[in-house]
Amino acid sequence: MAQRYDIFISYRRKGGVETARLVDIKLREQGYYVSFDIDTLGKGKFTDTLRTRLQGCIDFVVIFEPTYYERFFESGSLDENGKVKPDAKLVSQDVLNEDWCYLELKNALTLGKNVIPIIKRDFRFPNNLPPEVKDIAEMNAIEVTEKEFKEIFENKVPLYLDSKPKFTFRYRKPIIAVLSLMIMGIIAILVSFGVITYMDNLKAAEAMIQQAAETEARIKAQEERAAFVADSIQKAGELLAVSAMQSVKDSVKAAENQRRAAASAATSQKKEIYWVGGDEIGKILRDKLNSSGAGIKTSGNCSGNSFKVAASKASCPPSAIGNVKCSYTPQLTITNCGGTQVDKLASQTISSTGKDENLARQKLHEALQSTNFSAWVSRLKSLRN
């Protein structure tokens, strides 16, 4: 079976290998399938193995540093700081087609992969890139430094990835918990065999003691029976009167209990849906559903057969070119009052871009208002019936 690669790392060995190696290590530690160091396939024709890995990957991570574009331009095109001069001339197409970095980037863009540029803070894209790869300069990039690499990579890079970690990595905690319970269960079974034998002997001794106590109790009961008969005749009249009065009280109490039980049953059968959380965009989604008759309550405590709903949150990470791109995947998680999930409603992701976060979120709100959630409203109404 062929090796699976979800994330492809592209880099220039000169200047980019150390950063690329750190990226590869971090991605593997987080459970992703990574194709790294593909340029060891050699020079020449764009091989079938490289094409297969590019076609099969979901994310294309490219490490940009000052020497990345060095082979795209003719000799003498770099200034003293290692940056491409404004008047630099591109090499011929035949020379470009011999460069692995160019071929990898060109094919990733052509295949429509999720391209994630990783740059150092002093890196700038040349203005005169080859036409086939010039779109890379307009994409959101992630700035990294050695000091902040671990924090940026763990908290920001996963937000840009479409790939998912390995199943065993995503669910490692539940798997460990299940295995621990199994081991504890086996230990409990082994211990129980020894406990059963001890308990059997203990029960036999208790039975002998109980038998002796019962014999003594029978003798004492015979002595007390005679005194009891005489005393019973005297109290019989008093008991008859008390019994009649108690019977009346019991009847009244039984009727009251029946009334309370009926009222409690009527209350427990009433179903409501309570809002329990979400950000500003989630509240807009809630109000839109309520305007269509969803009946979501914004206050009160969940009880009985009622339900709770919580909405997903929007993500607005800043980009390297100054714009802010917001994305939101409408999703409602429905649970009963005890917290057990009953259903999950999801819709397609909505995106918007603005010069700042407020403008991007405003556009996101407008897009959400035009989205049709009639199927969600029908589902929420059915839960209340």
Tab-separated table of C-alpha atoms in Angstrom:
chain	number	residue	atom	x	y	z
A	1	MET	CA	0.000	0.000	0.000
A	2	ALA	CA	1.402	3.435	-1.043
A	3	GLN	CA	2.486	5.856	1.686
A	4	ARG	CA	-0.150	8.477	2.468
A	5	TYR	CA	0.911	12.157	2.356
A	6	ASP	CA	-1.584	14.848	3.399
A	7	ILE	CA	0.928	17.723	3.743
A	8	PHE	CA	3.698	18.487	1.218
A	9	ILE	CA	6.669	20.640	2.381
A	10	SER	CA	8.517	22.609	-0.333
A	11	TYR	CA	11.753	24.483	0.410
A	12	ARG	CA	15.112	25.517	-0.996
A	13	ARG	CA	17.973	23.546	0.548
A	14	LYS	CA	20.131	26.657	0.551
A	15	GLY	CA	18.721	28.782	3.381
A	16	GLY	CA	15.447	26.926	4.021
A	17	VAL	CA	16.335	23.410	5.182
A	18	GLU	CA	16.494	24.214	8.933
A	19	THR	CA	13.070	25.872	8.995
A	20	ALA	CA	11.627	23.085	6.844
A	21	ARG	CA	12.994	20.450	9.235
A	22	LEU	CA	11.396	22.211	12.230
A	23	VAL	CA	8.061	22.408	10.375
A	24	ASP	CA	8.266	18.687	9.529
A	25	ILE	CA	9.010	17.757	13.162
A	26	LYS	CA	6.147	19.882	14.547
A	27	LEU	CA	3.627	18.517	12.026
A	28	ARG	CA	4.577	14.897	12.749
A	29	GLU	CA	4.430	15.524	16.512
A	30	GLN	CA	0.841	16.708	15.998
A	31	GLY	CA	-0.093	13.521	14.093
A	32	TYR	CA	-0.078	14.663	10.437
A	33	TYR	CA	1.088	12.662	7.377
A	34	VAL	CA	3.981	14.714	5.937
A	35	SER	CA	6.012	14.473	2.687
A	36	PHE	CA	9.423	16.032	3.441
A	37	ASP	CA	12.718	16.329	1.486
A	38	ILE	CA	11.113	15.374	-1.844
A	39	ASP	CA	13.870	17.163	-3.765
A	40	THR	CA	16.175	14.173	-3.111
A	41	LEU	CA	14.466	12.510	-6.095
A	42	GLY	CA	17.151	14.132	-8.267
A	43	LYS	CA	17.370	16.558	-11.175
A	44	GLY	CA	15.761	16.394	-14.591
A	45	LYS	CA	12.238	15.352	-15.560
A	46	PHE	CA	9.344	16.179	-13.221
A	47	THR	CA	8.987	12.606	-11.895
A	48	ASP	CA	5.819	10.556	-11.523
A	49	THR	CA	6.541	10.103	-7.790
A	50	LEU	CA	6.641	13.863	-7.198
A	51	ARG	CA	3.501	14.405	-9.279
A	52	THR	CA	1.707	11.626	-7.361
A	53	ARG	CA	2.625	13.146	-3.982
A	54	LEU	CA	1.504	16.612	-5.064
A	55	GLN	CA	-1.785	15.296	-6.443
A	56	GLY	CA	-2.455	13.279	-3.308
A	57	CYS	CA	-1.664	15.978	-0.750
A	58	ILE	CA	-4.275	18.293	0.784
A	59	ASP	CA	-1.992	21.090	2.038
A	60	PHE	CA	1.129	22.543	0.358
A	61	VAL	CA	3.444	24.233	2.899
A	62	VAL	CA	6.189	26.307	1.234
A	63	ILE	CA	9.150	27.805	3.133
A	64	PHE	CA	10.131	31.211	1.695
A	65	GLU	CA	13.476	32.862	2.446
A	66	PRO	CA	15.694	35.295	0.450
A	67	THR	CA	17.384	32.522	-1.597
A	68	TYR	CA	14.131	30.795	-2.579
A	69	TYR	CA	13.796	32.804	-5.847
A	70	GLU	CA	17.540	32.984	-6.548
A	71	ARG	CA	17.358	30.478	-9.440
A	72	PHE	CA	14.326	32.204	-11.012
A	73	PHE	CA	16.482	35.154	-12.149
A	74	GLU	CA	19.663	35.617	-14.102
A	75	SER	CA	23.040	35.950	-12.379
A	76	GLY	CA	23.605	39.287	-10.674
A	77	SER	CA	19.922	39.859	-9.950
A	78	LEU	CA	20.367	39.998	-6.168
A	79	ASP	CA	21.489	43.080	-4.256
A	80	GLU	CA	23.980	43.122	-1.336
A	81	ASN	CA	21.193	42.110	1.095
A	82	GLY	CA	20.315	39.027	-0.939
A	83	LYS	CA	17.028	40.481	-2.247
A	84	VAL	CA	15.900	40.453	-5.898
A	85	LYS	CA	16.516	43.751	-7.676
A	86	PRO	CA	13.457	45.525	-9.203
A	87	ASP	CA	14.955	45.266	-12.707
A	88	ALA	CA	16.019	41.605	-12.386
A	89	LYS	CA	15.428	39.427	-15.476
A	90	LEU	CA	13.868	35.979	-15.340
A	91	VAL	CA	15.812	32.987	-16.629
A	92	SER	CA	14.459	31.131	-19.665
A	93	GLN	CA	11.472	28.811	-19.340
A	94	ASP	CA	13.708	25.803	-20.028
A	95	VAL	CA	15.920	26.730	-17.058
A	96	LEU	CA	12.855	27.289	-14.838
A	97	ASN	CA	11.569	23.830	-15.748
A	98	GLU	CA	14.767	22.326	-14.335
A	99	ASP	CA	14.218	23.929	-10.893
A	100	TRP	CA	12.389	21.751	-8.339
A	101	CYS	CA	11.077	24.669	-6.263
A	102	TYR	CA	9.513	26.306	-9.312
A	103	LEU	CA	7.934	23.024	-10.493
A	104	GLU	CA	6.554	22.210	-7.033
A	105	LEU	CA	5.043	25.690	-6.537
A	106	LYS	CA	3.675	25.889	-10.093
A	107	ASN	CA	1.952	22.487	-9.888
A	108	ALA	CA	0.556	23.103	-6.383
A	109	LEU	CA	-1.113	26.305	-7.641
A	110	THR	CA	-2.318	24.598	-10.832
A	111	LEU	CA	-3.820	21.691	-8.873
A	112	GLY	CA	-5.626	24.108	-6.512
A	113	LYS	CA	-3.965	22.840	-3.335
A	114	ASN	CA	-4.331	24.669	-0.010
A	115	VAL	CA	-1.076	26.656	-0.241
A	116	ILE	CA	0.320	27.936	3.079
A	117	PRO	CA	3.364	30.250	2.733
A	118	ILE	CA	5.688	30.417	5.773
A	119	ILE	CA	8.007	33.438	5.755
A	120	LYS	CA	10.507	35.198	7.971
A	121	ARG	CA	9.555	38.692	9.049
A	122	ASP	CA	12.162	40.369	6.829
A	123	PHE	CA	11.103	38.449	3.678
A	124	ARG	CA	9.418	40.275	0.779
A	125	PHE	CA	8.101	38.777	-2.487
A	126	PRO	CA	9.721	40.067	-5.724
A	127	ASN	CA	7.443	42.119	-7.994
A	128	ASN	CA	8.569	40.391	-11.231
A	129	LEU	CA	7.742	36.722	-10.496
A	130	PRO	CA	7.066	34.229	-13.323
A	131	PRO	CA	3.379	34.465	-14.383
A	132	GLU	CA	2.655	30.859	-13.362
A	133	VAL	CA	3.534	31.492	-9.689
A	134	LYS	CA	2.901	35.226	-9.172
A	135	ASP	CA	-0.398	34.549	-7.291
A	136	ILE	CA	1.607	33.301	-4.295
A	137	ALA	CA	2.435	36.914	-3.365
A	138	GLU	CA	-1.300	37.614	-2.740
A	139	MET	CA	-1.904	34.690	-0.360
A	140	ASN	CA	-2.068	34.824	3.432
A	141	ALA	CA	1.351	33.975	4.847
A	142	ILE	CA	2.475	32.963	8.347
A	143	GLU	CA	5.408	34.920	9.769
A	144	VAL	CA	7.765	32.929	12.031
A	145	THR	CA	10.819	33.658	14.160
A	146	GLU	CA	13.065	31.218	16.008
A	147	LYS	CA	11.997	32.696	19.367
A	148	GLU	CA	8.256	32.427	18.714
A	149	PHE	CA	8.328	29.368	16.418
A	150	LYS	CA	6.833	26.842	18.857
A	151	GLU	CA	3.971	29.129	20.000
A	152	ILE	CA	3.092	30.346	16.464
A	153	PHE	CA	3.238	26.860	15.001
A	154	GLU	CA	1.104	25.145	17.642
A	155	ASN	CA	-1.543	27.891	17.921
A	156	LYS	CA	-1.722	29.385	14.402
A	157	VAL	CA	-0.547	26.933	11.718
A	158	PRO	CA	-3.267	24.273	12.415
A	159	LEU	CA	-5.894	26.954	11.671
A	160	TYR	CA	-4.547	27.209	8.105
A	161	LEU	CA	-4.443	23.423	7.462
A	162	ASP	CA	-7.256	21.488	5.796
A	163	SER	CA	-5.617	18.138	6.738
A	164	LYS	CA	-6.606	16.214	9.862
A	165	PRO	CA	-4.183	14.440	12.263
A	166	LYS	CA	-4.069	10.655	12.446
A	167	PHE	CA	-7.089	8.940	14.028
A	168	THR	CA	-5.004	7.544	16.901
A	169	PHE	CA	-3.571	11.027	17.598
A	170	ARG	CA	-6.954	12.814	17.575
A	171	TYR	CA	-8.557	10.223	19.862
A	172	ARG	CA	-5.539	9.139	21.899
A	173	LYS	CA	-7.056	10.243	25.230
A	174	PRO	CA	-10.314	8.206	24.812
A	175	ILE	CA	-8.266	5.205	23.602
A	176	ILE	CA	-5.987	5.383	26.653
A	177	ALA	CA	-9.050	5.741	28.906
A	178	VAL	CA	-10.711	2.641	27.388
A	179	LEU	CA	-7.528	0.568	27.705
A	180	SER	CA	-7.142	1.693	31.332
A	181	LEU	CA	-10.717	0.654	32.116
A	182	MET	CA	-10.128	-2.747	30.492
A	183	ILE	CA	-6.998	-3.322	32.575
A	184	MET	CA	-8.799	-2.257	35.757
A	185	GLY	CA	-11.673	-4.606	34.881
A	186	ILE	CA	-9.303	-7.581	34.453
A	187	ILE	CA	-7.655	-6.804	37.794
A	188	ALA	CA	-11.075	-6.539	39.451
A	189	ILE	CA	-12.107	-9.961	38.054
A	190	LEU	CA	-8.935	-11.617	39.371
A	191	VAL	CA	-9.392	-10.061	42.797
A	192	SER	CA	-13.073	-11.076	42.903
A	193	PHE	CA	-12.233	-14.820	42.741
A	194	GLY	CA	-10.332	-14.597	46.030
A	195	VAL	CA	-13.025	-12.425	47.601
A	196	ILE	CA	-15.804	-14.902	46.632
A	197	THR	CA	-14.120	-17.791	48.506
A	198	TYR	CA	-13.664	-15.645	51.599
A	199	MET	CA	-17.277	-14.453	51.483
A	200	ASP	CA	-18.610	-18.016	51.195
A	201	ASN	CA	-16.804	-19.066	54.413
A	202	LEU	CA	-17.970	-15.911	56.158
A	203	LYS	CA	-21.589	-16.553	55.155
A	204	ALA	CA	-21.419	-20.131	56.525
A	205	ALA	CA	-20.233	-18.862	59.926
A	206	GLU	CA	-22.914	-16.180	59.980
A	207	ALA	CA	-25.577	-18.799	59.210
A	208	MET	CA	-24.573	-20.878	62.276
A	209	ILE	CA	-24.671	-17.802	64.519
A	210	GLN	CA	-28.040	-16.827	63.078
A	211	GLN	CA	-29.477	-20.287	63.713
A	212	ALA	CA	-28.462	-20.146	67.404
A	213	ALA	CA	-29.934	-16.655	67.753
A	214	GLU	CA	-33.241	-17.794	66.175
A	215	THR	CA	-33.541	-20.674	68.664
A	216	GLU	CA	-33.068	-18.305	71.585
A	217	ALA	CA	-35.546	-15.880	70.050
A	218	ARG	CA	-38.260	-18.591	69.748
A	219	ILE	CA	-37.989	-19.405	73.461
A	220	LYS	CA	-38.259	-15.768	74.399
A	221	ALA	CA	-41.192	-15.272	72.008
A	222	GLN	CA	-43.202	-18.058	73.667
A	223	GLU	CA	-42.737	-16.389	77.043
A	224	GLU	CA	-43.840	-13.039	75.743
A	225	ARG	CA	-46.835	-14.387	73.789
A	226	ALA	CA	-48.935	-15.018	76.867
A	227	ALA	CA	-48.384	-11.500	78.189
A	228	PHE	CA	-49.124	-10.111	74.733
A	229	VAL	CA	-52.536	-11.851	74.478
A	230	ALA	CA	-53.717	-10.287	77.708
A	231	ASP	CA	-52.474	-6.851	76.771
A	232	SER	CA	-53.992	-7.095	73.281
A	233	ILE	CA	-57.527	-7.585	74.587
A	234	GLN	CA	-57.235	-4.339	76.524
A	235	LYS	CA	-55.864	-2.312	73.603
A	236	ALA	CA	-58.145	-3.704	70.905
A	237	GLY	CA	-60.808	-1.057	71.472
A	238	GLU	CA	-58.280	1.763	71.383
A	239	LEU	CA	-56.704	0.466	68.171
A	240	LEU	CA	-60.036	0.311	66.350
A	241	ALA	CA	-60.663	4.016	66.947
A	242	VAL	CA	-57.102	5.023	65.988
A	243	SER	CA	-57.233	2.837	62.862
A	244	ALA	CA	-60.409	4.481	61.601
A	245	MET	CA	-58.949	7.983	62.034
A	246	GLN	CA	-55.683	6.988	60.317
A	247	SER	CA	-57.614	5.522	57.377
A	248	VAL	CA	-59.282	8.886	56.757
A	249	LYS	CA	-55.909	10.723	56.896
A	250	ASP	CA	-54.322	8.224	54.504
A	251	SER	CA	-57.111	8.706	51.960
A	252	VAL	CA	-56.682	12.500	52.018
A	253	LYS	CA	-52.896	12.178	51.657
A	254	ALA	CA	-53.196	9.739	48.738
A	255	ALA	CA	-55.476	12.133	46.850
A	256	GLU	CA	-53.015	15.011	47.363
A	257	ASN	CA	-50.085	12.848	46.159
A	258	GLN	CA	-52.009	11.951	42.995
A	259	ARG	CA	-52.682	15.630	42.276
A	260	ARG	CA	-48.991	16.540	42.709
A	261	ALA	CA	-47.865	13.619	40.528
A	262	ALA	CA	-50.183	14.736	37.728
A	263	ALA	CA	-48.862	18.318	37.918
A	264	SER	CA	-45.241	17.105	37.916
A	265	ALA	CA	-45.857	14.863	34.897
A	266	ALA	CA	-47.372	17.745	32.942
A	267	THR	CA	-44.333	19.944	33.728
A	268	SER	CA	-41.744	17.266	32.808
A	269	GLN	CA	-43.381	16.629	29.413
A	270	LYS	CA	-43.012	20.269	28.326
A	271	LYS	CA	-39.970	20.659	26.056
A	272	GLU	CA	-37.968	23.854	25.545
A	273	ILE	CA	-34.684	24.730	23.794
A	274	TYR	CA	-32.209	26.921	25.733
A	275	TRP	CA	-29.272	28.919	24.332
A	276	VAL	CA	-26.066	28.167	26.227
A	277	GLY	CA	-23.223	29.791	24.343
A	278	GLY	CA	-21.525	31.207	21.253
A	279	ASP	CA	-19.843	34.424	20.166
A	280	GLU	CA	-21.348	37.483	18.444
A	281	ILE	CA	-21.805	35.671	15.114
A	282	GLY	CA	-23.502	32.813	16.997
A	283	LYS	CA	-26.047	35.248	18.488
A	284	ILE	CA	-26.841	36.550	15.011
A	285	LEU	CA	-27.424	32.961	13.880
A	286	ARG	CA	-29.685	32.398	16.929
A	287	ASP	CA	-31.783	35.519	16.223
A	288	LYS	CA	-32.134	34.519	12.565
A	289	LEU	CA	-33.421	31.072	13.580
A	290	ASN	CA	-35.858	32.589	16.126
A	291	SER	CA	-37.224	34.990	13.501
A	292	SER	CA	-38.261	31.890	11.552
A	293	GLY	CA	-39.978	30.283	14.563
A	294	ALA	CA	-37.193	28.114	16.030
A	295	GLY	CA	-38.260	29.132	19.590
A	296	ILE	CA	-34.779	29.170	21.213
A	297	LYS	CA	-34.951	30.635	24.748
A	298	THR	CA	-32.189	33.068	25.733
A	299	SER	CA	-32.673	32.677	29.498
A	300	GLY	CA	-33.785	30.053	31.981
A	301	ASN	CA	-32.465	26.694	33.176
A	302	CYS	CA	-32.728	23.436	31.221
A	303	SER	CA	-34.806	20.731	32.958
A	304	GLY	CA	-36.918	17.682	32.214
A	305	ASN	CA	-37.140	16.740	28.534
A	306	SER	CA	-35.793	20.081	27.291
A	307	PHE	CA	-32.606	20.692	25.258
A	308	LYS	CA	-29.579	22.997	25.097
A	309	VAL	CA	-27.927	24.403	21.943
A	310	ALA	CA	-24.486	25.968	21.442
A	311	ALA	CA	-23.169	27.598	18.257
A	312	SER	CA	-19.692	27.441	16.696
A	313	LYS	CA	-17.441	30.513	16.692
A	314	ALA	CA	-15.949	32.578	13.848
A	315	SER	CA	-12.212	32.705	13.119
A	316	CYS	CA	-10.572	35.950	11.885
A	317	PRO	CA	-6.774	35.433	11.670
A	318	PRO	CA	-4.749	38.382	10.257
A	319	SER	CA	-2.897	37.945	6.983
A	320	ALA	CA	0.611	38.919	6.006
A	321	ILE	CA	-0.610	41.521	3.473
A	322	GLY	CA	-2.672	43.538	5.935
A	323	ASN	CA	-6.141	42.205	5.246
A	324	VAL	CA	-8.182	40.167	7.688
A	325	LYS	CA	-10.006	37.087	6.466
A	326	CYS	CA	-12.897	35.787	8.577
A	327	SER	CA	-14.375	32.326	8.129
A	328	TYR	CA	-17.349	30.775	9.846
A	329	THR	CA	-18.808	27.277	9.604
A	330	PRO	CA	-22.401	27.513	10.971
A	331	GLN	CA	-22.874	24.641	13.416
A	332	LEU	CA	-25.310	23.929	16.261
A	333	THR	CA	-24.568	21.267	18.883
A	334	ILE	CA	-27.799	20.021	20.529
A	335	THR	CA	-27.654	18.218	23.894
A	336	ASN	CA	-30.152	17.180	26.523
A	337	CYS	CA	-30.104	18.846	29.936
A	338	GLY	CA	-27.559	16.297	31.165
A	339	GLY	CA	-25.058	17.262	28.429
A	340	THR	CA	-25.448	14.182	26.172
A	341	GLN	CA	-25.356	15.119	22.491
A	342	VAL	CA	-28.678	14.623	20.658
A	343	ASP	CA	-27.873	16.094	17.243
A	344	LYS	CA	-25.432	18.356	15.395
A	345	LEU	CA	-26.511	20.713	12.589
A	346	ALA	CA	-23.840	22.010	10.185
A	347	SER	CA	-23.724	24.152	7.043
A	348	GLN	CA	-21.119	25.255	4.505
A	349	THR	CA	-18.295	27.607	5.526
A	350	ILE	CA	-18.863	31.341	4.930
A	351	SER	CA	-15.825	33.605	4.329
A	352	SER	CA	-15.239	37.359	4.045
A	353	THR	CA	-12.236	39.656	3.775
A	354	GLY	CA	-11.764	43.246	4.959
A	355	LYS	CA	-9.062	45.752	5.676
A	356	ASP	CA	-9.657	45.232	9.397
A	357	GLU	CA	-11.419	42.688	11.581
A	358	ASN	CA	-14.551	44.829	12.177
A	359	LEU	CA	-15.161	45.216	8.423
A	360	ALA	CA	-14.479	41.525	7.786
A	361	ARG	CA	-16.916	40.519	10.543
A	362	GLN	CA	-19.583	42.942	9.203
A	363	LYS	CA	-19.361	41.298	5.781
A	364	LEU	CA	-19.554	37.904	7.477
A	365	HIS	CA	-22.753	38.989	9.297
A	366	GLU	CA	-24.317	40.089	6.007
A	367	ALA	CA	-23.433	36.791	4.340
A	368	LEU	CA	-24.941	34.865	7.257
A	369	GLN	CA	-28.225	36.816	6.972
A	370	SER	CA	-28.658	35.621	3.381
A	371	THR	CA	-28.046	31.950	4.217
A	372	ASN	CA	-31.067	29.636	4.261
A	373	PHE	CA	-31.517	27.694	7.535
A	374	SER	CA	-35.089	26.460	6.981
A	375	ALA	CA	-34.034	22.828	7.514
A	376	TRP	CA	-32.519	23.762	10.898
A	377	VAL	CA	-35.708	25.553	11.958
A	378	SER	CA	-37.775	22.460	11.091
A	379	ARG	CA	-35.422	20.263	13.132
A	380	LEU	CA	-35.565	22.554	16.192
A	381	LYS	CA	-39.377	22.731	15.987
A	382	SER	CA	-39.561	18.911	15.901
A	383	LEU	CA	-37.502	18.716	19.141
A	384	ARG	CA	-40.068	20.892	20.954
A	385	ASN	CA	-43.080	18.763	19.902
